[in-house]
Coordinates of C-alpha atoms in Angstrom, one line a residue:
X763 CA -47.3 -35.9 49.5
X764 CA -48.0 -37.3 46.0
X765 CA -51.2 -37.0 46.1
X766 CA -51.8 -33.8 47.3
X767 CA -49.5 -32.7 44.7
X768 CA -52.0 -34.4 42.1
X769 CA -54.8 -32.6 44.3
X770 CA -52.9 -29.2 43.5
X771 CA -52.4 -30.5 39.5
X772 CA -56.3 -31.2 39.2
X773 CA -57.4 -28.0 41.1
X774 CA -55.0 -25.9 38.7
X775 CA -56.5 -27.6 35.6
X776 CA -59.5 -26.7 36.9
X777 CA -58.8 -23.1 36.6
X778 CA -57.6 -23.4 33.3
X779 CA -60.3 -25.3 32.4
X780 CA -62.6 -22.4 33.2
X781 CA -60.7 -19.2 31.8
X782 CA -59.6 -20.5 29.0
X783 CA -62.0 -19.9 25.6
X784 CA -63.8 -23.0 24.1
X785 CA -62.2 -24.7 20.7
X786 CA -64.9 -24.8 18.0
X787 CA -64.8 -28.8 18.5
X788 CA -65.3 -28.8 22.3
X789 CA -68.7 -26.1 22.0
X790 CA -69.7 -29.2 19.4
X791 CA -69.6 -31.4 22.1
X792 CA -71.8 -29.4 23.8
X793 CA -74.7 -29.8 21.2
X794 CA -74.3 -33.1 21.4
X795 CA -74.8 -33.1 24.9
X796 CA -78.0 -31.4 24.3
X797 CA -79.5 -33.6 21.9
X798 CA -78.3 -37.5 23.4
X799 CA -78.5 -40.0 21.6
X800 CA -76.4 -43.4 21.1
X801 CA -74.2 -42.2 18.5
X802 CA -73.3 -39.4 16.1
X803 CA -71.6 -39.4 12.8
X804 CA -68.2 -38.6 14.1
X805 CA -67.8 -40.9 17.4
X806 CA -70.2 -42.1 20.0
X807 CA -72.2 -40.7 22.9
X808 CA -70.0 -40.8 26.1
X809 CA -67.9 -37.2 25.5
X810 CA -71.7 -36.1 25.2
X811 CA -72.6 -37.9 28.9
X812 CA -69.4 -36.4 30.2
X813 CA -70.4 -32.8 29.2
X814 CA -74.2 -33.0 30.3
X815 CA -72.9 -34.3 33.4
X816 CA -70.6 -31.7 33.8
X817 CA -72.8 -28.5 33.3
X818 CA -76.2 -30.1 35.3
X819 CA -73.3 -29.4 38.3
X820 CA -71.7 -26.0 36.9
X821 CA -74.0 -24.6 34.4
X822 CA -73.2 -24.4 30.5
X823 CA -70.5 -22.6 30.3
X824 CA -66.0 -23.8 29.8
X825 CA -65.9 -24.7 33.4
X826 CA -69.0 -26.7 33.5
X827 CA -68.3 -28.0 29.7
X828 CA -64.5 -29.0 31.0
X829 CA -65.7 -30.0 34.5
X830 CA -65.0 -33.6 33.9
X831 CA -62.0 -34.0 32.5
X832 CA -59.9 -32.7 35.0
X833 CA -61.9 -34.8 37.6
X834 CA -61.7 -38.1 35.7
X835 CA -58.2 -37.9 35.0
X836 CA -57.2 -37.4 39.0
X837 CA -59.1 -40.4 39.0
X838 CA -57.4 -42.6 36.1
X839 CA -54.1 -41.5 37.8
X840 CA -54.9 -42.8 41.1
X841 CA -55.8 -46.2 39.3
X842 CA -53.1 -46.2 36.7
X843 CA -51.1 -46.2 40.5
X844 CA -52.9 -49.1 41.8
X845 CA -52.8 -50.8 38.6
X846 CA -48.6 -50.8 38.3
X847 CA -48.6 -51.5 42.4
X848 CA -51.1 -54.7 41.9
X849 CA -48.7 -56.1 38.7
X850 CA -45.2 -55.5 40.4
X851 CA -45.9 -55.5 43.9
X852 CA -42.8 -55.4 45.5
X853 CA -41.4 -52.6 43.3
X854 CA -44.4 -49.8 44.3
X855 CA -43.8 -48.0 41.1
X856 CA -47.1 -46.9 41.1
X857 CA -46.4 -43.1 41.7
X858 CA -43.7 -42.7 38.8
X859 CA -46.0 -44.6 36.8
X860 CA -48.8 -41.6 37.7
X861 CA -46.0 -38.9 37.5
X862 CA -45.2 -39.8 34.0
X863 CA -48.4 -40.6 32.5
X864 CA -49.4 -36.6 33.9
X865 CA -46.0 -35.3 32.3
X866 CA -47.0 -36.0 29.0
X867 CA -48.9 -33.3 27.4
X868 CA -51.4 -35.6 26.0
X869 CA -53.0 -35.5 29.5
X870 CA -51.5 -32.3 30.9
X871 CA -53.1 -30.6 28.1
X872 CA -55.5 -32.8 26.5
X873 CA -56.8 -33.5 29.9
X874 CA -58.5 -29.8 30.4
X875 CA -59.9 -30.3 26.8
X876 CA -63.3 -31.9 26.9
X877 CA -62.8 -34.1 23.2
X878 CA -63.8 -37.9 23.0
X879 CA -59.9 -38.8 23.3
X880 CA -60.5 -37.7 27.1
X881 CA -63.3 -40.4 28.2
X882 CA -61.4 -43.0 26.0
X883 CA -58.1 -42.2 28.1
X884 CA -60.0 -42.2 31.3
X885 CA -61.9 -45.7 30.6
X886 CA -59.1 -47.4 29.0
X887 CA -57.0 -46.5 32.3
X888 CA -59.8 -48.4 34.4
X889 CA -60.4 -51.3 32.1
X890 CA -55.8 -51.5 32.4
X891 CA -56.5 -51.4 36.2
X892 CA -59.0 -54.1 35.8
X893 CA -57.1 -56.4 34.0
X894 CA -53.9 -55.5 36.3
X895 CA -56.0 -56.4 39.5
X896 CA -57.0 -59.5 37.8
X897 CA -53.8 -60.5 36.9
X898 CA -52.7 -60.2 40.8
X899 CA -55.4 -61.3 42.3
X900 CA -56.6 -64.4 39.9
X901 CA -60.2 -63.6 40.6
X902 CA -61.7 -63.9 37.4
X903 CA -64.5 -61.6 38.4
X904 CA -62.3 -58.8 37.2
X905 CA -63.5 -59.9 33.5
X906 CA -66.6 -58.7 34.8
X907 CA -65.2 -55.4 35.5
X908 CA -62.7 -55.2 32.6
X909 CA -66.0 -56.0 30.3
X910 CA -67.7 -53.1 31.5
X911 CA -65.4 -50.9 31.2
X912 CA -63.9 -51.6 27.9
X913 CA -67.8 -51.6 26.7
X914 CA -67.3 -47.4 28.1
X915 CA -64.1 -47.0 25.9
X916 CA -65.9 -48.2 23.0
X917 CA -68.7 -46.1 23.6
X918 CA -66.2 -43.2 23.8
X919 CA -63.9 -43.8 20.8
X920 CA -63.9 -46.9 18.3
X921 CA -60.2 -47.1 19.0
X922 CA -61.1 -48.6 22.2
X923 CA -61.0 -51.4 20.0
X924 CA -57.5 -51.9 20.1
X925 CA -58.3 -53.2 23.7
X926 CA -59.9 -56.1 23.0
X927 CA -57.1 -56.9 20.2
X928 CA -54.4 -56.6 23.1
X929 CA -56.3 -58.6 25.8
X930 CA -56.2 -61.7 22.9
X931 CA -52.5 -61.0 22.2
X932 CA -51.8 -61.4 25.4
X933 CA -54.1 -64.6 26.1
X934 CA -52.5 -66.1 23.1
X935 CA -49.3 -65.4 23.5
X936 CA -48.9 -65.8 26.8
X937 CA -48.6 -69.4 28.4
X938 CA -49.3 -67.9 32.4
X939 CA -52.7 -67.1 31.1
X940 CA -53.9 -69.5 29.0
X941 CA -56.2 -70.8 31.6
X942 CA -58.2 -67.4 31.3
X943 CA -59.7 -69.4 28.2
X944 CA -61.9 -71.7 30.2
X945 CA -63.3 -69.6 33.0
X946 CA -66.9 -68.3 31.9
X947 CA -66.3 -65.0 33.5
X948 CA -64.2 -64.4 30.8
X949 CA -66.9 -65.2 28.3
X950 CA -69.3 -63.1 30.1
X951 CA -67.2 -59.6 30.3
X952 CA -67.1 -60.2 26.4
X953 CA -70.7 -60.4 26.9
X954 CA -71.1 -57.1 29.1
X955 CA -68.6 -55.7 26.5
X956 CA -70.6 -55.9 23.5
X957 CA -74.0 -55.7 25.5
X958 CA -72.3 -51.8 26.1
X959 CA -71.9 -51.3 23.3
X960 CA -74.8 -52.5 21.6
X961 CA -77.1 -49.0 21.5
X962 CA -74.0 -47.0 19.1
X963 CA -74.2 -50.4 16.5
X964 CA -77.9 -49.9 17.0
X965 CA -77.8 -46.6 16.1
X966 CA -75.5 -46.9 13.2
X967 CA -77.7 -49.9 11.8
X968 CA -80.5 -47.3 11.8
X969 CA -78.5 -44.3 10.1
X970 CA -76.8 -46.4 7.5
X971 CA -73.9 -46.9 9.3
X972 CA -72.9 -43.5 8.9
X973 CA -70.6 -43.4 12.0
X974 CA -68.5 -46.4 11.1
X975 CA -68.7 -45.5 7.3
X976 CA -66.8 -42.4 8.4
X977 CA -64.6 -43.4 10.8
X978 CA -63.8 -46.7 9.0
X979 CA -63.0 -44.3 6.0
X980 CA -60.1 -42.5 8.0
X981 CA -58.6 -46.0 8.3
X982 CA -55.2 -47.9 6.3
X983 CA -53.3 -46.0 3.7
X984 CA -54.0 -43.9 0.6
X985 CA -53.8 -45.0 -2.7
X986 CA -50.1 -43.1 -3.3
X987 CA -48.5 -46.0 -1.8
X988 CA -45.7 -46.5 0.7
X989 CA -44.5 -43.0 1.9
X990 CA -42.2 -42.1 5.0
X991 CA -42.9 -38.7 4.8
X992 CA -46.2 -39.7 7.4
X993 CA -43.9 -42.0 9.6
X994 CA -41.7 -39.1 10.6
X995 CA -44.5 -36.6 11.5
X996 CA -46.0 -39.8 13.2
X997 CA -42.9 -40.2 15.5
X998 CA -41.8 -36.7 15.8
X999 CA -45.5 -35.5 17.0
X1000 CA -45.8 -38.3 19.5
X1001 CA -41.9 -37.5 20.8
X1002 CA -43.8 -33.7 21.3
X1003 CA -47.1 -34.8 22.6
X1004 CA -46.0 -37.7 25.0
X1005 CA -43.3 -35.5 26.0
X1006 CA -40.3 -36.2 24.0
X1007 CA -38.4 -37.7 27.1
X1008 CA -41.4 -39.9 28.3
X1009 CA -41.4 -40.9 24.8
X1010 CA -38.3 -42.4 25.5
X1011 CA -38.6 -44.2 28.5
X1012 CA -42.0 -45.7 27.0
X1013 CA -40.6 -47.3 24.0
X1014 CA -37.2 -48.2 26.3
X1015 CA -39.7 -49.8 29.0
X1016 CA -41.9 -51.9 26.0
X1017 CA -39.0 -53.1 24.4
X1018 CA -37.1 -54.6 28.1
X1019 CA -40.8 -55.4 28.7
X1020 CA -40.7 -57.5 25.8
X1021 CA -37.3 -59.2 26.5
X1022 CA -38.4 -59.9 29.7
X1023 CA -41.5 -62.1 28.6
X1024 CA -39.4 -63.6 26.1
X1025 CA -36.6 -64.9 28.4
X1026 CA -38.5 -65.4 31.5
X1027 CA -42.2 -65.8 30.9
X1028 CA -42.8 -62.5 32.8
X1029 CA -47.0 -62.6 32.4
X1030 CA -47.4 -59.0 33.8
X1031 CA -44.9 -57.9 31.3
X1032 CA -46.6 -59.7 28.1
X1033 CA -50.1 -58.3 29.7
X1034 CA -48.5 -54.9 29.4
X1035 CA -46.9 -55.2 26.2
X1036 CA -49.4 -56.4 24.6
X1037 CA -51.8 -53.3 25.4
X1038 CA -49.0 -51.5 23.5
X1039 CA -47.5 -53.1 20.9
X1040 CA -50.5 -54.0 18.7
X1041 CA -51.7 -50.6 18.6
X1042 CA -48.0 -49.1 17.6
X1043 CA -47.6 -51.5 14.9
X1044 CA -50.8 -50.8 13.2
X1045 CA -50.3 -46.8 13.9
X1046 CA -46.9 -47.8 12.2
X1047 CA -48.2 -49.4 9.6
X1048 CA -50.8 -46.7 8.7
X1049 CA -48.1 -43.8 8.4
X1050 CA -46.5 -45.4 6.1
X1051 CA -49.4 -44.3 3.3
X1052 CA -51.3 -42.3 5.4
X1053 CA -52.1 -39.4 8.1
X1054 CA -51.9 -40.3 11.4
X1055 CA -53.0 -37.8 13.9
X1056 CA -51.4 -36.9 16.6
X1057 CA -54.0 -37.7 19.4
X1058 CA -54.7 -41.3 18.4
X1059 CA -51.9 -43.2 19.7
X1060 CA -52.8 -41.5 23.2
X1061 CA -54.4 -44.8 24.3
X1062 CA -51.2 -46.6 24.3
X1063 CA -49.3 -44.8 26.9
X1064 CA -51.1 -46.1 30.6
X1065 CA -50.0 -49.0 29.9
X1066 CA -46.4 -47.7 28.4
X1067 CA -46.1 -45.2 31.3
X1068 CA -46.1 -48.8 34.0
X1069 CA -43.5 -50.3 31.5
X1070 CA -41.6 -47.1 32.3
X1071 CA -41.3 -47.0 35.6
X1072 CA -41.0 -51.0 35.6
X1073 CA -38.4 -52.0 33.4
X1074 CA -35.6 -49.3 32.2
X1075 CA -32.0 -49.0 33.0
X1076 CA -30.9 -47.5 36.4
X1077 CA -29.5 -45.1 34.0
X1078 CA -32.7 -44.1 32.0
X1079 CA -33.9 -44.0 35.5
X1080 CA -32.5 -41.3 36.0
X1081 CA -34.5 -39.8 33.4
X1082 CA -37.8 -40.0 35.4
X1083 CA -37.5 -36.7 37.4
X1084 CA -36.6 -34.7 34.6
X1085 CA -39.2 -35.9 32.5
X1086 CA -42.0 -34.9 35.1
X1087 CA -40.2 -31.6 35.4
X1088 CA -40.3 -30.6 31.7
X1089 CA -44.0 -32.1 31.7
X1090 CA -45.0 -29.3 34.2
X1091 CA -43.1 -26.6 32.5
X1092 CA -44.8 -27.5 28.8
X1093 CA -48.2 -28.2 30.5
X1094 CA -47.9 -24.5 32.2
X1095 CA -46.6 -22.5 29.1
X1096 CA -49.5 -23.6 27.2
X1097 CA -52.1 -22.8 30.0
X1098 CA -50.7 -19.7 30.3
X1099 CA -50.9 -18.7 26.6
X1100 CA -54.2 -20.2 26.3
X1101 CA -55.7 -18.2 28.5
X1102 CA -53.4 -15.0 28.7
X1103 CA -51.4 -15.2 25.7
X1104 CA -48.7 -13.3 26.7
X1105 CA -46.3 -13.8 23.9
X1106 CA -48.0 -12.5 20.6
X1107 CA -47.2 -15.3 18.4
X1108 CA -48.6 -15.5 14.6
X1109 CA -51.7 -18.2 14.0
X1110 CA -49.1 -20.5 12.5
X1111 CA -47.2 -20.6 15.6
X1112 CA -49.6 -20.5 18.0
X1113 CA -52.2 -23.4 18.0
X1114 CA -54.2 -21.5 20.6
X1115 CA -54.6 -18.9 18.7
X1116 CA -56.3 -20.8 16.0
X1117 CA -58.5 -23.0 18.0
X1118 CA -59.5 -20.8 21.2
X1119 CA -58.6 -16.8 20.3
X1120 CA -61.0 -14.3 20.3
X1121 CA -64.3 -15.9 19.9
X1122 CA -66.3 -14.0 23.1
X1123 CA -65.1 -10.7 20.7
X1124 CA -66.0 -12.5 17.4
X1125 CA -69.5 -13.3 18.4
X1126 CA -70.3 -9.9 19.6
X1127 CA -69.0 -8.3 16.7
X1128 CA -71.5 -11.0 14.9
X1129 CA -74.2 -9.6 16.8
X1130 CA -73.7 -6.1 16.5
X1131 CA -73.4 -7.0 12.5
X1132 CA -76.5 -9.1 12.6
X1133 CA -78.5 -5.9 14.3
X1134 CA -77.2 -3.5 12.0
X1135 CA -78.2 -5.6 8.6
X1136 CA -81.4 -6.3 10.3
X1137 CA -81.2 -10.2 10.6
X1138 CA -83.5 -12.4 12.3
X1139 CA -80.8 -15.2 12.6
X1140 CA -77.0 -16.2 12.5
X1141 CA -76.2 -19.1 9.8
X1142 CA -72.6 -21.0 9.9
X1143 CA -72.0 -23.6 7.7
X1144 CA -69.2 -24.9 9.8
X1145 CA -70.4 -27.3 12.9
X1146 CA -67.5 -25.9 15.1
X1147 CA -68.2 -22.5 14.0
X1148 CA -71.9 -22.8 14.5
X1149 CA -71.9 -24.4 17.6
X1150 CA -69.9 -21.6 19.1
X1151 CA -72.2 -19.1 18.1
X1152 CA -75.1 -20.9 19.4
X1153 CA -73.4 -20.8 22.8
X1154 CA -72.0 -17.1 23.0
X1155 CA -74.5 -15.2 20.8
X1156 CA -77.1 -13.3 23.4
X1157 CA -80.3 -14.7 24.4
X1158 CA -82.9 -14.5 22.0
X1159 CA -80.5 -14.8 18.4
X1160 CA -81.8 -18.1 16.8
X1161 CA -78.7 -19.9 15.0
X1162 CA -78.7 -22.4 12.4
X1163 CA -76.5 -24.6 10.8
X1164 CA -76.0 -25.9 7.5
X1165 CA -73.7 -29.0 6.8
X1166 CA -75.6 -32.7 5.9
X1167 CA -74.5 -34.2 9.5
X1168 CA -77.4 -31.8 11.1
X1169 CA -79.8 -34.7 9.3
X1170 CA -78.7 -37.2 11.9
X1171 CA -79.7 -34.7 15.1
X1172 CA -83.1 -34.1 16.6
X1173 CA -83.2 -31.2 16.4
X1174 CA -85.3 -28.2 14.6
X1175 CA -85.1 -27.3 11.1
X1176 CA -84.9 -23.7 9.7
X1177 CA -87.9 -23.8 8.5
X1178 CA -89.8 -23.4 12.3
X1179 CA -88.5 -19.8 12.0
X1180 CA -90.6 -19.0 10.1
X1181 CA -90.6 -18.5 5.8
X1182 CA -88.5 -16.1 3.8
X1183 CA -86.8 -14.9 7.3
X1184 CA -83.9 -13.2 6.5
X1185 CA -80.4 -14.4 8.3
X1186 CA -76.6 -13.4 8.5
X1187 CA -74.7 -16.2 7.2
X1188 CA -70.4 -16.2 8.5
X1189 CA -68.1 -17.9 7.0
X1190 CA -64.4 -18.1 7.2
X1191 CA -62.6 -16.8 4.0
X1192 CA -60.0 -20.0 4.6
X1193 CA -63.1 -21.7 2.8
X1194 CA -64.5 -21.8 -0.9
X1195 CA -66.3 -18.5 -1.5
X1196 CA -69.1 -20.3 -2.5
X1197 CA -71.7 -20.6 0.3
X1198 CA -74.1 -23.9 0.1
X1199 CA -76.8 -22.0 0.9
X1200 CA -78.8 -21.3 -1.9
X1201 CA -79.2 -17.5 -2.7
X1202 CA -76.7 -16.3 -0.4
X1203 CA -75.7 -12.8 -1.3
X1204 CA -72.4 -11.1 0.1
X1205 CA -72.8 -8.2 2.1
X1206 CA -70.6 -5.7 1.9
X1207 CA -69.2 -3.9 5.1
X1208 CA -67.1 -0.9 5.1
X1209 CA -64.9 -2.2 7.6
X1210 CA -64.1 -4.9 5.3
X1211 CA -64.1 -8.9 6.9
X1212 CA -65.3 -9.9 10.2
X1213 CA -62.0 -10.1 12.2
X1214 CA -61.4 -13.2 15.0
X1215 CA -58.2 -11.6 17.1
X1216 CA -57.0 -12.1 19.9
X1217 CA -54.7 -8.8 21.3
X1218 CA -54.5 -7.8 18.5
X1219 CA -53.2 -11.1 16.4
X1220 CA -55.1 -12.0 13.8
X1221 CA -57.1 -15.7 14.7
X1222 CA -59.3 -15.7 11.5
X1223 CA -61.3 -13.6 8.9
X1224 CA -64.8 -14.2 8.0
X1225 CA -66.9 -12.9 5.0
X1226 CA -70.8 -11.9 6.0
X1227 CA -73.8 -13.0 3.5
X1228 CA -77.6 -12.4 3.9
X1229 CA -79.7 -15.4 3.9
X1230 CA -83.1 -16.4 3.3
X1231 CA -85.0 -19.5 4.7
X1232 CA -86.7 -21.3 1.8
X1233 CA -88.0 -24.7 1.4
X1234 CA -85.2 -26.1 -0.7
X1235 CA -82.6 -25.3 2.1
X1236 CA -79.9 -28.3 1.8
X1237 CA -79.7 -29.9 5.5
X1238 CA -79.8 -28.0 8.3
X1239 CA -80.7 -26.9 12.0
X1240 CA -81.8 -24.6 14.8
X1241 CA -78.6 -25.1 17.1
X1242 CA -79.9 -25.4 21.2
X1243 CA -78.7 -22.2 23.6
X1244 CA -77.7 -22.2 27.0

């Protein structure tokens, strides 16, 4: 019954997945999957292999784009299962553990969005499956596995990190595995690990570390100092995104997790825990000076979700069926206004809006613009922005884009178009007037800004310049088309 109810969950994601409009980030993705390579200067390859496996088998287009998420996460939830059934065997908690890992909206949601955070969620469930079969089974081949796999993570999202700093908690910390430390399998999924990941440090070393420089950048607190004004959004966004009533049996379930290892030893307990608690306390630590978003903790709740369904109250218990029923009702109200929106909310109260609203009607008002100023090209200096031009603009309509990251792609520069072609430069009026391509010069429309709406709400308005290629262009390319 269960699992053809997660058949019925991963069939209707599906859907979604292919009638609901592309965010700018996820037609980003999509370059990337056209130009592969072993890193990028935002996060490394995998949400790139994930994509380019996904439209060889469905074509380039939201369903094919989206294909594997909803795929891989009926997967991780069949081995999130197995992973809480292997470490409390004579419990079977394995389907609640399933039930409320897909009631949170982090995967209800984020799981039909094709982002990095997805392949990081889906890997870091098998390398928690790993580790959980090791644990029962005390066949240290599993490192093996567990190596491999968190190797993937890392090559998805250098948050996978936080893996590795959990798995040495809990080898530390924990007495019932302190034999771990002489087995050589051990040592050699450390190996495989790092052997993984070796091509994106590869990369980096060879683009002056321009993907860690970045990322490491976002990292530990701003210079104003000690602020709680970052804690609360921190806790009050993750109560929203986990589902504020998962988010209570997951920090319930850590905590008795905790008190269990602490009075009885309980090794599957501190395994758990520890794949938890390292990463909360340093999410913790940077809200109280900086921005944490929203998405980032994500990783922490697999393992959170079996400390659910293992260790709360017969009381909270209770909690457990209502929690997967207000999952399902969130996770449908936001398909449904994603790709129908039949409530006409403002932008600023509708995040769908923003990200996926209007953009088939956007691009063809582009076109018909580009036509009528008699432009040979479409310029965007935003990557999201550019990249979903480049896949909805009609055959035959070069785009380029401008931003210094294009520097670190193979891929074309303007100049193959030819010299002093003219182009139709967009660009939303929520940025500086000021384009950074040189010689820009506004064009002025009757009608006033390019409009992005969506029945009749207003997504986002865009000024129009004309555009010249010329050798001293600052960095930029020729996007790929479908």
């Amino acid at each position: 019954m269960i699992w053809a109810l997660l058949a019925a969950v991963t069939a209707l994601r599906l859907l979604v997945a292919g009638v609901t409009p592309l965010a700018p980030d996820e037609a980003y993705y999509w370059v990337w999957s056209r130009v592969l390579q072993p890193g990028y200067l935002d996060h490394p390859p995998m949400v790139a292999l994930f994509i380019r496996a996904g439209t060889l088998l469905a074509g380039e287009n939201a369903f094919g784009i989206r294909l594997m998420g909803p795929l891989t996460i009926a997967l991780a939830s069949v081995l999130l299962a197995r992973a809480a059934d292997a470490l409390f065997p004579d419990r079977r908690l394995g389907i609640w553990a399933a039930l409320l890992f897909n009631a949170m909206p982090l995967v209800g949601v984020g799981g039909v969005l094709m982002t990095p955070d997805l392949p990081l969620l889906v890997l870091w469930v098998a390398a928690v499956w790993a580790l959980a079969m090791l644990h029962a089974s005390q066949d240290g081949r599993w490192w093996l596995a567990f190596g491999l796999f968190a190797g993937l993570a890392l090559v998805s999202k250098y948050t996978a990190g936080l893996l590795g700093i959990g798995v040495v908690a809990w080898l530390i910390a924990c007495r019932g595995a302190w034999h771990w430390w002489r087995d050589w399998r051990l040592w050699a999924g450390g190996a495989i690990a790092a052997a993984t990941f070796a091509p994106v440090v590869i990369w980096n070393a060879t683009h002056g570390w321009a993907s860690f420089v970045k990322q490491g950048g976002r990292a530990g607190a701003d210079a104003g100092g000690f602020t709680l004004r970052y804690l609360g959004e921190l806790v009050a966004g993750q109560a929203g995104l986990a589902n504020p009533l998962v988010f209570i049996l997951c920090i319930t379930g850590t905590a008795m997790a905790l008190m269990a290892w602490a009075r009885r030893g309980d090794a599957a307990a501190a395994l758990l825990a520890a794949l938890v608690v390292p990463g909360a306390a340093l999410f913790t630590w940077q809200a109280t000076g900086s921005r944490v978003q929203g998405n980032w903790p994500a990783i922490l709740y697999p393992a959170a979700c079996i400390l659910a369904a293992a260790f709360i109250t017969p009381r909270l218990a209770r909690l457990r069926r209502p929690a997967v029923v207000l999952g399902a009702v969130l996770a449908l109200a936001a398909y449904v206004q994603a790709a129908l929106a039949p409530v006409p909310l403002p932008r600023r109260l509708d995040p769908t809006l923003a990200r996926l609203g209007g953009w088939d009607d956007f691009a063809a008002l582009v076109e018909q613009e580009r036509a009528r100023s008699g432009a040979s090209f479409v310029a965007a200096e935003e990557y999201g922005l550019a990249a979903q031009l480049a896949l909805l603009l009609p055959p035959g309509t070069p785009v380029v884009a401008l931003n210094p990251r294009w520097d670190l792609f193979d891929l074309p520069r303007p100049q193959s178009l030819g010299p002093a072609v003219t182009g139709l430069l967009v660009q939303s009026e929520r940025r500086d007037s000021v384009p950074d391509w040189p010689g820009a010069e506004p064009l002025a429309r009757a009608e006033g800004s390019l409009l992005r709406e969506r029945r009749g709400q207003e997504a986002e308005r865009y000024r129009a310049f004309r555009v010249t290629i010329r050798p001293d262009l600052p960095a930029a390319a020729v996007m790929p088309r479908p």
